[in-house]
XYZ file of C-alpha atoms in Angstrom:
549
model
C -29.344 188.688 -73.193
C -28.844 184.961 -72.766
C -26.519 182.761 -70.813
C -23.369 181.947 -72.791
C -23.029 178.186 -73.260
C -19.617 176.656 -74.063
C -19.250 173.067 -75.211
C -16.370 170.621 -75.607
C -15.672 168.516 -78.705
C -15.042 164.821 -79.159
C -11.398 163.791 -79.435
C -9.748 160.746 -80.965
C -10.177 157.601 -78.826
C -11.833 159.702 -76.115
C -15.127 159.178 -74.287
C -18.387 160.729 -75.439
C -19.376 164.174 -74.219
C -20.529 164.900 -70.687
C -22.530 167.852 -69.355
C -21.540 167.817 -65.712
C -21.732 169.735 -62.492
C -21.023 173.075 -64.151
C -21.392 174.332 -67.728
C -18.329 172.942 -69.553
C -15.758 175.185 -71.142
C -14.013 174.493 -74.460
C -11.056 172.208 -73.864
C -8.949 169.877 -75.957
C -8.921 167.346 -73.120
C -11.299 164.385 -73.055
C -14.276 164.714 -70.731
C -15.101 162.038 -68.224
C -17.703 159.447 -69.051
C -20.037 158.017 -66.403
C -19.579 154.356 -65.687
C -21.849 152.191 -67.847
C -24.766 150.427 -66.243
C -23.624 147.059 -64.968
C -24.478 144.259 -67.394
C -23.288 140.728 -67.927
C -21.107 140.591 -69.881
C -20.032 144.224 -70.008
C -19.875 145.864 -73.446
C -16.461 146.107 -75.103
C -14.536 149.396 -74.954
C -15.681 152.120 -77.363
C -13.985 152.391 -80.712
C -12.024 155.558 -81.539
C -14.166 158.482 -82.586
C -13.181 160.986 -85.293
C -11.345 164.154 -84.462
C -12.974 167.505 -84.940
C -12.938 168.325 -88.643
C -12.524 164.673 -89.739
C -14.831 163.252 -92.456
C -18.220 161.990 -91.253
C -17.984 158.527 -89.751
C -20.140 156.063 -87.897
C -19.724 155.093 -84.270
C -18.872 151.389 -83.896
C -21.534 149.436 -82.053
C -20.746 148.444 -78.498
C -22.942 145.374 -78.852
C -24.233 143.374 -81.740
C -27.563 144.595 -83.152
C -29.257 141.406 -82.025
C -28.425 142.056 -78.377
C -30.823 144.131 -76.267
C -29.856 147.502 -74.837
C -28.080 147.275 -71.479
C -30.496 146.763 -68.630
C -30.839 149.592 -66.132
C -31.562 149.595 -62.435
C -35.154 149.584 -61.183
C -35.091 153.357 -60.986
C -33.949 153.786 -64.576
C -35.891 154.116 -67.799
C -34.641 153.344 -71.315
C -36.595 154.316 -74.439
C -35.628 151.884 -77.220
C -35.483 152.477 -80.965
C -35.865 149.540 -83.335
C -34.118 150.937 -86.416
C -30.739 152.556 -86.953
C -29.499 155.750 -88.508
C -25.826 156.536 -88.987
C -24.209 159.446 -87.192
C -23.809 162.371 -89.549
C -22.406 165.804 -89.661
C -24.917 168.202 -91.203
C -23.526 170.454 -93.958
C -22.230 173.643 -92.418
C -22.712 172.307 -88.889
C -19.529 171.806 -86.893
C -21.235 169.606 -84.297
C -21.305 165.815 -84.489
C -24.809 164.408 -84.807
C -26.088 161.003 -83.729
C -29.378 159.179 -83.544
C -30.747 158.995 -80.011
C -31.446 155.358 -79.171
C -32.843 156.009 -75.717
C -32.711 157.956 -72.490
C -31.433 156.353 -69.302
C -32.067 157.752 -65.822
C -29.687 156.943 -62.973
C -29.608 157.839 -59.296
C -33.343 158.436 -58.848
C -34.333 156.476 -55.754
C -37.483 158.526 -55.027
C -38.397 160.441 -58.155
C -40.144 158.374 -60.790
C -38.223 158.088 -64.060
C -41.226 159.365 -66.006
C -41.153 162.521 -63.906
C -37.518 163.153 -64.880
C -38.360 162.518 -68.544
C -41.028 165.248 -68.407
C -38.256 167.831 -68.338
C -36.233 166.292 -71.185
C -37.129 167.623 -74.659
C -35.424 164.704 -76.478
C -37.007 161.415 -77.550
C -35.829 158.152 -79.042
C -35.288 158.619 -82.751
C -34.236 162.269 -82.530
C -31.038 163.361 -84.247
C -28.891 164.686 -81.411
C -26.238 167.345 -81.962
C -23.579 167.233 -79.230
C -23.361 171.049 -79.453
C -27.098 171.578 -78.942
C -27.568 174.136 -76.166
C -30.771 172.310 -75.172
C -28.565 169.739 -73.434
C -27.262 172.336 -70.999
C -30.686 173.946 -70.612
C -32.139 170.517 -69.788
C -29.696 170.236 -66.904
C -30.673 173.687 -65.631
C -34.318 172.765 -66.023
C -33.944 169.647 -63.883
C -31.991 171.559 -61.231
C -34.720 174.199 -61.230
C -37.338 171.664 -60.143
C -35.742 171.548 -56.696
C -35.790 167.725 -56.811
C -32.037 167.352 -57.302
C -28.863 168.861 -55.887
C -26.828 167.792 -58.924
C -27.565 166.652 -62.470
C -25.094 165.293 -65.023
C -25.840 164.544 -68.673
C -23.561 162.288 -70.742
C -23.624 160.142 -73.876
C -22.644 156.511 -74.331
C -22.669 154.379 -77.460
C -25.841 152.554 -78.300
C -26.417 149.049 -79.623
C -26.072 149.950 -83.309
C -23.898 152.120 -85.462
C -24.613 155.797 -85.194
C -26.717 155.370 -82.046
C -26.110 156.940 -78.636
C -27.911 156.764 -75.315
C -28.420 159.945 -73.301
C -27.572 159.141 -69.664
C -29.026 161.463 -67.036
C -27.441 160.947 -63.625
C -29.169 162.751 -60.749
C -28.350 163.242 -57.087
C -31.616 163.722 -55.246
C -32.101 166.236 -52.483
C -34.627 166.380 -49.699
C -37.818 167.617 -51.357
C -39.515 168.713 -48.136
C -38.071 172.192 -48.212
C -38.449 175.462 -46.390
C -39.179 178.054 -49.073
C -38.995 181.007 -46.712
C -38.594 181.903 -43.067
C -39.632 185.265 -41.631
C -38.307 186.222 -38.234
C -37.529 189.679 -36.963
C -38.466 192.765 -35.005
C -40.796 195.577 -36.003
C -42.413 198.691 -34.578
C -46.185 198.718 -34.930
C -49.194 200.295 -33.197
C -52.020 199.280 -30.891
C -55.569 199.038 -32.271
C -56.216 202.457 -30.709
C -53.388 203.952 -32.763
C -50.856 204.300 -29.954
C -47.331 203.501 -31.132
C -45.628 200.375 -29.817
C -41.820 200.526 -29.683
C -40.960 196.901 -30.471
C -42.795 193.712 -31.459
C -41.778 190.378 -32.962
C -43.085 188.725 -36.106
C -42.470 185.365 -37.722
C -43.598 182.929 -40.342
C -42.789 179.792 -42.292
C -43.382 178.584 -45.850
C -42.901 174.819 -46.368
C -43.431 172.607 -49.419
C -43.174 168.994 -50.446
C -41.879 169.522 -53.981
C -42.118 165.932 -55.130
C -45.063 164.228 -53.463
C -44.505 160.440 -53.525
C -42.062 160.939 -56.412
C -44.847 162.134 -58.753
C -43.587 165.697 -59.210
C -46.736 167.145 -57.627
C -46.015 169.957 -55.144
C -48.021 170.513 -51.961
C -47.261 173.443 -49.701
C -48.467 175.726 -46.973
C -47.390 178.948 -45.314
C -48.216 180.941 -42.207
C -47.175 184.394 -41.010
C -48.056 185.895 -37.640
C -47.519 189.166 -35.818
C -49.266 191.188 -33.142
C -52.931 191.156 -34.201
C -52.158 189.752 -37.669
C -52.379 186.296 -39.256
C -51.984 185.012 -42.812
C -52.433 181.443 -44.092
C -51.775 179.882 -47.504
C -52.395 176.415 -48.942
C -51.360 175.461 -52.477
C -50.973 172.490 -54.789
C -49.371 172.378 -58.229
C -48.752 169.769 -60.912
C -45.978 170.563 -63.421
C -47.406 168.084 -65.967
C -51.169 168.149 -65.466
C -52.821 164.910 -66.655
C -49.657 164.034 -68.548
C -49.803 167.187 -70.677
C -47.146 169.865 -71.022
C -49.183 172.313 -68.911
C -48.407 173.274 -65.318
C -51.449 173.864 -63.097
C -51.787 175.411 -59.651
C -54.512 176.079 -57.105
C -54.244 178.157 -53.940
C -56.407 179.149 -50.974
C -55.539 182.193 -48.858
C -56.731 183.922 -45.684
C -55.520 187.188 -44.154
C -56.556 188.885 -40.926
C -54.485 192.034 -41.247
C -54.037 195.606 -40.144
C -52.071 198.552 -41.424
C -50.800 201.849 -40.083
C -51.225 205.268 -41.707
C -50.095 208.774 -40.915
C -46.791 210.652 -41.048
C -47.080 213.294 -38.329
C -49.818 215.177 -36.436
C -52.376 212.441 -37.065
C -56.043 213.236 -36.377
C -58.618 210.432 -36.516
C -62.414 210.639 -36.509
C -63.283 207.323 -34.908
C -66.200 207.068 -32.447
C -64.681 203.943 -30.872
C -61.611 205.856 -29.686
C -61.552 208.595 -27.025
C -57.794 209.248 -26.873
C -55.345 210.881 -29.231
C -53.759 208.559 -31.777
C -50.250 208.337 -33.184
C -51.483 206.414 -36.227
C -54.700 205.679 -38.057
C -55.173 201.911 -37.942
C -57.007 199.972 -40.645
C -58.240 196.399 -40.102
C -59.345 194.063 -42.874
C -59.903 190.396 -43.693
C -59.357 188.628 -47.005
C -60.427 185.188 -48.096
C -60.177 183.710 -51.564
C -58.308 181.572 -53.994
C -56.368 181.358 -57.213
C -56.212 178.944 -60.116
C -53.517 179.079 -62.761
C -51.836 177.324 -65.648
C -48.411 177.613 -67.260
C -46.562 176.397 -70.321
C -43.145 176.553 -71.922
C -42.647 179.381 -74.381
C -40.073 178.723 -77.077
C -37.669 176.699 -74.925
C -37.028 175.005 -71.609
C -35.833 178.238 -69.969
C -38.915 180.356 -70.700
C -42.434 179.868 -69.333
C -45.697 181.747 -69.489
C -48.283 181.610 -66.676
C -51.944 182.644 -66.524
C -53.854 183.117 -63.253
C -57.365 183.988 -62.134
C -57.887 185.217 -58.568
C -61.091 185.866 -56.624
C -61.192 187.284 -53.088
C -63.714 188.739 -50.654
C -62.483 191.675 -48.547
C -64.046 193.018 -45.349
C -62.464 196.308 -44.236
C -62.983 198.437 -41.123
C -61.752 202.009 -41.602
C -61.821 205.182 -39.509
C -64.582 207.579 -40.568
C -61.896 210.077 -41.550
C -58.277 210.841 -40.772
C -55.654 213.438 -41.609
C -51.895 213.856 -41.216
C -49.113 216.228 -42.132
C -47.559 215.724 -45.554
C -44.587 218.010 -45.810
C -45.840 221.322 -44.365
C -49.494 220.722 -45.236
C -52.339 218.926 -43.469
C -54.040 216.458 -45.823
C -56.635 213.664 -45.567
C -55.356 210.085 -45.493
C -56.273 207.699 -48.305
C -56.504 204.135 -46.969
C -56.696 202.495 -50.432
C -59.586 200.274 -49.314
C -63.363 200.464 -49.653
C -65.133 200.101 -46.267
C -67.381 197.082 -45.760
C -67.508 193.985 -47.969
C -66.009 194.135 -51.448
C -64.761 191.766 -54.124
C -61.392 191.604 -55.869
C -61.275 189.684 -59.156
C -58.156 189.681 -61.324
C -56.602 187.955 -64.313
C -52.852 188.000 -64.820
C -50.160 186.798 -67.202
C -46.482 186.374 -66.404
C -43.423 185.450 -68.446
C -40.398 183.954 -66.668
C -37.003 183.417 -68.304
C -34.620 181.462 -66.052
C -31.134 180.288 -67.048
C -29.604 180.101 -63.560
C -27.261 177.194 -62.972
C -28.495 176.695 -59.398
C -31.787 177.669 -57.698
C -30.359 178.972 -54.366
C -26.720 179.956 -54.879
C -26.479 180.595 -58.626
C -23.141 181.569 -60.099
C -24.265 182.511 -63.605
C -27.352 183.065 -65.697
C -30.439 185.246 -65.864
C -33.779 185.375 -64.100
C -36.274 187.740 -65.747
C -39.936 188.194 -64.786
C -42.596 190.207 -66.580
C -46.068 190.447 -64.961
C -49.292 192.055 -66.159
C -52.434 191.956 -63.977
C -55.868 193.447 -64.670
C -58.844 193.901 -62.341
C -61.990 195.206 -64.051
C -65.654 195.674 -63.160
C -66.824 193.219 -65.882
C -64.903 190.581 -63.918
C -66.925 191.429 -60.802
C -64.188 193.479 -59.143
C -64.756 196.569 -56.999
C -61.153 197.707 -57.619
C -60.511 198.654 -61.267
C -56.774 198.756 -61.913
C -53.929 197.399 -64.045
C -50.496 196.438 -62.721
C -47.210 195.929 -64.570
C -43.977 194.629 -63.038
C -40.617 193.870 -64.671
C -37.792 192.312 -62.648
C -34.443 191.127 -63.935
C -31.358 189.650 -62.266
C -28.053 188.548 -63.734
C -25.384 186.526 -61.925
C -21.837 187.026 -63.213
C -19.023 184.637 -62.200
C -15.764 186.429 -61.449
C -12.304 184.926 -62.130
C -11.534 184.462 -58.428
C -14.749 182.380 -57.844
C -16.736 185.254 -56.397
C -20.163 186.119 -57.847
C -21.647 189.491 -58.774
C -25.413 189.901 -59.057
C -27.051 192.908 -60.741
C -30.802 193.354 -60.168
C -33.315 195.839 -61.515
C -37.033 196.163 -60.698
C -39.695 198.472 -62.072
C -43.421 198.479 -61.373
C -46.396 200.625 -62.250
C -50.103 200.646 -61.294
C -52.898 202.414 -63.151
C -56.230 202.763 -61.363
C -57.496 202.055 -57.860
C -55.597 199.075 -56.493
C -56.218 197.916 -52.897
C -53.407 198.684 -50.473
C -52.034 195.107 -50.385
C -51.571 195.245 -54.191
C -49.784 198.607 -54.167
C -46.005 198.887 -53.921
C -44.912 198.983 -50.278
C -41.777 200.865 -49.303
C -40.612 198.035 -47.031
C -40.410 195.673 -50.006
C -37.768 197.885 -51.662
C -35.509 198.789 -48.751
C -33.690 196.093 -46.784
C -33.743 198.314 -43.702
C -37.447 197.683 -43.003
C -39.217 194.304 -42.728
C -40.702 193.389 -46.085
C -44.225 192.045 -46.383
C -44.780 188.344 -45.709
C -47.926 186.875 -47.276
C -49.068 190.493 -47.822
C -48.810 191.396 -44.110
C -47.080 194.722 -43.379
C -45.514 194.444 -39.928
C -43.936 197.873 -39.409
C -45.451 201.336 -38.997
C -42.179 203.248 -39.563
C -41.325 205.384 -42.546
C -38.409 204.342 -44.716
C -34.923 205.293 -43.513
C -34.045 208.583 -45.159
C -30.296 208.902 -45.724
C -30.712 211.484 -48.485
C -33.344 213.644 -46.724
C -35.901 213.213 -49.524
C -39.681 212.862 -49.697
C -39.333 209.091 -49.315
C -40.208 209.660 -45.633
C -43.667 210.824 -46.785
C -44.462 207.643 -48.770
C -45.764 204.300 -47.472
C -47.581 202.878 -50.506
C -47.155 203.936 -54.111
C -48.280 203.336 -57.677
C -44.700 203.416 -58.987
C -41.643 201.607 -57.692
C -38.095 201.048 -58.908
C -34.910 199.598 -57.516
C -31.431 198.860 -58.806
C -29.175 196.748 -56.628
C -25.760 195.087 -56.777
C -24.783 192.115 -54.625
C -21.293 190.684 -54.150
C -21.075 187.079 -52.937
C -18.038 185.241 -51.551
C -18.186 181.413 -51.229
C -17.231 180.273 -47.730
C -18.176 176.602 -47.670
C -19.219 173.830 -50.086
C -20.418 170.383 -48.989
C -22.489 167.411 -50.107
C -24.474 166.483 -46.995
C -26.995 168.601 -45.076
C -25.336 171.942 -45.959
C -24.456 172.330 -49.633
C -23.039 175.833 -49.519
C -22.626 178.995 -47.458
C -21.774 182.391 -48.967
C -21.095 185.772 -47.441
C -22.867 188.599 -49.264
C -22.960 192.377 -49.280
C -25.405 194.475 -51.301
C -26.086 198.138 -52.001
C -28.626 199.899 -54.155
C -31.029 202.763 -54.787
C -34.820 202.549 -54.643
C -37.852 204.756 -55.055
C -41.589 204.440 -54.326
C -44.065 207.139 -55.364
C -47.636 208.047 -56.177
C -48.351 210.246 -59.193
C -48.725 213.370 -57.046
C -45.329 212.694 -55.389
C -43.844 213.416 -58.813
C -46.200 216.109 -60.115
C -46.945 217.828 -56.776
C -44.212 216.878 -54.264
C -44.691 217.466 -50.545
C -44.047 221.071 -49.567
C -40.888 221.943 -47.642
C -38.504 220.042 -49.917
C -36.398 221.494 -52.699
C -34.141 220.312 -55.506
C -33.438 216.601 -55.766
C -34.912 216.108 -52.274
C -38.337 216.346 -53.944
C -37.724 212.900 -55.486
C -38.735 209.983 -53.202
C -35.539 207.946 -53.532
C -33.078 206.594 -50.990
C -30.254 204.172 -50.232
C -30.567 200.509 -49.283
C -27.898 198.008 -48.251
C -27.398 194.713 -46.434
C -24.721 192.298 -45.179
C -25.114 188.676 -44.206
C -24.960 184.997 -45.133
C -26.783 182.907 -47.713
C -26.958 179.138 -47.231
C -28.182 176.278 -49.405
C -29.203 173.317 -47.243
C -31.065 170.039 -47.514
C -34.219 171.798 -46.277
C -34.001 174.889 -48.487
C -32.179 178.156 -48.925
C -31.792 180.767 -46.188
C -30.538 184.333 -45.920
C -29.554 186.077 -42.688
C -28.858 189.813 -42.860
C -28.215 192.660 -40.460
C -30.136 195.359 -42.330
C -33.310 194.887 -40.292
C -31.428 195.632 -37.068
C -29.618 198.607 -38.603
C -33.035 200.004 -39.524
C -33.762 200.632 -35.837
C -30.873 203.100 -35.563
C -32.421 206.608 -35.550
C -30.863 207.832 -38.799
C -33.978 208.828 -40.703
C -35.352 212.258 -41.414
C -39.016 212.534 -40.425
C -39.745 215.473 -42.714
C -39.128 219.211 -43.119
């Protein structure tokens, strides 16, 4: 499904069309026209334009053909066209069509004009249809860069008959942004496996999205918890060497641990002489990623290709067992002890028609990911991974917003534990992973009394979620918007045997590892990025879960 785009028509003696702060709706009223760039002397007022359905006509020139196009400010760019072509209405096409004389950028005090033009699919000499949906998608595309908090597209008459100039007016935002903040409480375990009741974790992901106005992004991230550390450094260029390709490079380091075991855990570890509540795995990862992306059939759809190479050093217990259901079974740590190599190639398709990057009110965001790790690529972990995620934002008549989200993922083969689906990533009541670090040792909350309490990592995952958002504040300075939100959904995480051979002691629908998730909180769009504060993490500490049969 695609975002519905509604456009206005030209009216007699009215201004040319404007694509403003929100997708326009059909209306018989004239739309506002941005003020022309100051020139001396100013151009005369525009001549009347034909009504909808009138015979094809030419737009009267605002200046004589011998005069140059109006000069723009130092931050503007105008592409000139030497020859003229009359405006025409194509047979069977209800939209008015004009020749594009040039593109003018206004309001860009930091971002270079050529960077803005990278995201505009129109060029001088093109025949421009005022009903072309690419005009609206261009606005969404510019907003999606994160460089601007508002973008407005409008048309003004050019220097000759049948010519128009596309005026792009931008309002820049702070491009040093906080992409994510992780801060919360978790319950983990000591290196000897003894449970710890409460620990803190935190992290920060920061980027300069528009380095020196060039459009190049430079970012870094760090996450830290008790005995765990993750670091990331990345750089990306949306128009590499002036081409239409996006490129990215990333370095990563993880010093991590994880916690295994449901109940009655027994560990064969010569370094430990006391009983353990959990089997603890320690591992280090170091590596990097290079990738490239390109548009696919339009400004709203992109395809990305990545290659990743990492070295993994894992320290595992010699053996460990726990109780799964009513049975005692060995624990699979999903890692190979010692030094190993992970080498993967992946492809992703992203379709994004959101009207805003942080507090969208309409549109779609759809992601499809396929990743393969094979021995011919030098990998010690042969597996394939597929993920599909889709979200739709629906504006409601009373200015509230409804979001529907669905996620499905599947793994085939022997993926390492940090690539498997983690239960905390699908329930809001546990801390989700940050930079692949799992902070919490607890099982998922178990409202339905199902086998979800027996699952930590899985090869299959699914979630369907609905979120209701109520606008509370809108501004133009450091805080652009604050919304209250509430969400509820169902999720499931499973391994193949959880479906074919469920844990003993469960019956009926309780044999399916599914459960409830929900959250309440605030979402804010600010000059330094978007933030979400929810209460689900704290609710997760309430002892409401079922630990098993």
